[in-house]
Tab-separated table of C-alpha atoms in Angstrom:
chain	number	residue	atom	x	y	z
A	1	UNK	CA	-72.876	-9.439	72.919
A	2	UNK	CA	-76.284	-11.133	72.874
A	3	UNK	CA	-78.094	-7.772	72.942
A	4	UNK	CA	-76.109	-6.547	69.910
A	5	UNK	CA	-76.994	-9.701	67.965
A	6	UNK	CA	-80.676	-9.349	68.850
A	7	UNK	CA	-80.697	-5.686	67.764
A	8	UNK	CA	-79.008	-6.451	64.456
A	9	UNK	CA	-81.439	-9.331	63.851
A	10	UNK	CA	-84.383	-7.056	64.660
A	11	UNK	CA	-82.993	-4.406	62.308
A	12	UNK	CA	-82.598	-7.011	59.547
A	13	UNK	CA	-86.198	-8.164	60.031
A	14	UNK	CA	-87.484	-4.569	59.916
A	15	UNK	CA	-85.517	-3.793	56.750
A	16	UNK	CA	-86.798	-6.984	55.132
A	17	UNK	CA	-90.409	-6.117	56.008
A	18	UNK	CA	-90.044	-2.556	54.674
A	19	UNK	CA	-88.420	-3.702	51.415
A	20	UNK	CA	-90.966	-6.485	50.912
A	21	UNK	CA	-93.944	-4.200	51.435
A	22	UNK	CA	-92.420	-1.476	49.241
A	23	UNK	CA	-92.121	-3.803	46.233
A	24	UNK	CA	-95.518	-4.220	44.623
A	25	UNK	CA	-95.158	-7.604	42.908
A	26	UNK	CA	-98.694	-7.450	41.472
A	27	UNK	CA	-98.309	-3.837	40.290
A	28	UNK	CA	-101.509	-2.841	42.040
A	29	UNK	CA	-100.678	0.819	41.389
A	30	UNK	CA	-101.656	0.254	37.737
A	31	UNK	CA	-105.312	0.532	38.763
A	32	UNK	CA	-104.674	4.224	39.552
A	33	UNK	CA	-103.758	4.934	35.914
A	34	UNK	CA	-106.576	6.567	33.995
A	35	UNK	CA	-104.662	7.494	30.824
A	36	UNK	CA	-101.474	5.698	29.777
A	37	UNK	CA	-100.353	8.861	27.931
A	38	UNK	CA	-100.001	10.634	31.304
A	39	UNK	CA	-97.632	8.023	32.748
A	40	UNK	CA	-93.994	9.069	33.008
A	41	UNK	CA	-91.551	7.094	30.836
A	42	UNK	CA	-89.821	5.391	33.776
A	43	UNK	CA	-93.165	4.345	35.281
A	44	UNK	CA	-94.285	2.951	31.923
A	45	UNK	CA	-91.099	0.863	31.838
A	46	UNK	CA	-91.907	-0.448	35.318
A	47	UNK	CA	-95.428	-1.273	34.122
A	48	UNK	CA	-93.988	-3.232	31.179
A	49	UNK	CA	-91.634	-5.113	33.514
A	50	UNK	CA	-94.560	-5.963	35.812
A	51	UNK	CA	-96.575	-7.216	32.846
A	52	UNK	CA	-93.670	-9.313	31.562
A	53	UNK	CA	-93.125	-10.755	35.059
A	54	UNK	CA	-96.830	-11.682	35.240
A	55	UNK	CA	-96.742	-13.331	31.795
A	56	UNK	CA	-93.543	-15.204	32.667
A	57	UNK	CA	-95.004	-16.479	35.941
A	58	UNK	CA	-98.178	-17.672	34.218
A	59	UNK	CA	-96.202	-19.426	31.457
A	60	UNK	CA	-93.976	-21.121	34.054
A	61	UNK	CA	-97.052	-22.435	35.881
A	62	UNK	CA	-98.832	-23.469	32.672
A	63	UNK	CA	-95.842	-25.383	31.280
A	64	UNK	CA	-94.482	-26.530	34.655
A	65	UNK	CA	-90.973	-25.260	33.898
A	66	UNK	CA	-89.079	-22.164	34.933
A	67	UNK	CA	-88.161	-19.685	32.192
A	68	UNK	CA	-90.780	-21.272	29.916
A	69	UNK	CA	-91.182	-18.121	27.795
A	70	UNK	CA	-87.486	-18.187	27.038
A	71	UNK	CA	-86.809	-21.928	26.863
A	72	UNK	CA	-89.909	-23.545	25.374
A	73	UNK	CA	-91.711	-22.952	22.086
A	74	UNK	CA	-95.266	-21.655	22.365
A	75	UNK	CA	-96.833	-24.986	21.399
A	76	UNK	CA	-98.757	-26.084	24.458
A	77	UNK	CA	-101.091	-28.843	23.284
A	78	UNK	CA	-99.707	-32.210	22.216
A	79	UNK	CA	-99.421	-32.436	18.453
A	80	UNK	CA	-99.967	-28.717	17.983
A	81	UNK	CA	-97.976	-27.211	15.097
A	82	UNK	CA	-96.349	-23.807	15.341
A	83	UNK	CA	-96.438	-21.745	12.158
A	84	UNK	CA	-93.536	-19.321	11.749
A	85	UNK	CA	-93.780	-16.771	8.948
A	86	UNK	CA	-90.705	-15.187	7.374
A	87	UNK	CA	-91.655	-11.546	6.810
A	88	UNK	CA	-88.328	-10.164	5.622
A	89	UNK	CA	-84.734	-11.208	5.244
A	90	UNK	CA	-81.352	-9.874	4.239
A	91	UNK	CA	-77.972	-11.537	3.805
A	92	UNK	CA	-74.983	-9.706	5.242
A	93	UNK	CA	-72.304	-12.304	4.624
A	94	UNK	CA	-72.009	-15.562	2.725
A	95	UNK	CA	-68.981	-17.787	2.273
A	96	UNK	CA	-68.255	-21.294	1.098
A	97	UNK	CA	-65.533	-23.778	1.936
A	98	UNK	CA	-65.367	-26.265	-0.918
A	99	UNK	CA	-62.811	-28.487	0.825
A	100	UNK	CA	-65.064	-29.160	3.819
A	101	UNK	CA	-68.257	-28.696	1.772
A	102	UNK	CA	-69.539	-25.976	4.085
A	103	UNK	CA	-71.568	-22.895	3.331
A	104	UNK	CA	-72.216	-20.198	5.917
A	105	UNK	CA	-74.822	-17.479	5.520
A	106	UNK	CA	-75.167	-14.644	8.019
A	107	UNK	CA	-78.022	-12.194	7.908
A	108	UNK	CA	-81.239	-11.009	9.458
A	109	UNK	CA	-84.715	-12.513	9.365
A	110	UNK	CA	-87.926	-10.880	10.491
A	111	UNK	CA	-90.125	-13.686	11.785
A	112	UNK	CA	-93.678	-13.796	13.056
A	113	UNK	CA	-95.541	-16.394	15.112
A	114	UNK	CA	-98.391	-16.466	17.589
A	115	UNK	CA	-97.690	-17.142	21.241
A	116	UNK	CA	-100.828	-17.351	23.357
A	117	UNK	CA	-98.700	-17.169	26.512
A	118	UNK	CA	-98.259	-13.460	25.740
A	119	UNK	CA	-101.935	-12.522	26.159
A	120	UNK	CA	-103.171	-9.995	28.696
A	121	UNK	CA	-106.166	-7.797	29.350
A	122	UNK	CA	-105.364	-4.352	27.862
A	123	UNK	CA	-108.031	-2.711	30.012
A	124	UNK	CA	-106.385	-4.006	33.181
A	125	UNK	CA	-102.823	-3.184	32.077
A	126	UNK	CA	-103.710	0.049	30.215
A	127	UNK	CA	-101.564	-0.922	27.224
A	128	UNK	CA	-101.822	-3.105	24.146
A	129	UNK	CA	-98.066	-3.180	23.516
A	130	UNK	CA	-95.173	-4.768	25.356
A	131	UNK	CA	-91.664	-3.723	24.346
A	132	UNK	CA	-88.990	-6.146	25.435
A	133	UNK	CA	-85.544	-4.873	26.309
A	134	UNK	CA	-83.901	-8.049	25.066
A	135	UNK	CA	-85.189	-10.641	22.630
A	136	UNK	CA	-83.200	-13.187	24.615
A	137	UNK	CA	-86.082	-13.116	27.102
A	138	UNK	CA	-88.362	-14.882	24.590
A	139	UNK	CA	-88.108	-18.175	22.764
A	140	UNK	CA	-87.225	-17.806	19.113
A	141	UNK	CA	-86.937	-20.485	16.432
A	142	UNK	CA	-83.537	-22.036	15.852
A	143	UNK	CA	-82.872	-21.849	12.138
A	144	UNK	CA	-80.068	-24.014	10.813
A	145	UNK	CA	-79.377	-26.830	8.444
A	146	UNK	CA	-76.864	-29.555	9.113
A	147	UNK	CA	-77.516	-31.437	5.859
């Protein structure tokens, strides 16, 4: 019985070592890329995920909070003001309730702001763009009025 437990523990350790060494957390393979146009689509997606992971880790360390890119606005210095520009907007639905004095407006806004936590060296990462799969991974302004 003891021999079986030792073998299964040894197997678990070997699998863990193989999986850990196979996952390149720093994406060191990116240094082998000479032209980003030659990278297969799935590898480019992995490169973007590596870059986003790096930016997330740096933001977490800088702001001393996990999920900082998603949870905290990009203002880092005390008293710093974040400017958000409204580039475009459209209303899809609007309704009023006169009894409760409520007005609801649903629509889309195209917003722009600068977030210095999303800076990287394009020469190192071979790309100047980062496409996110979900905007829920980044902080966005909460726009409402309770007046």
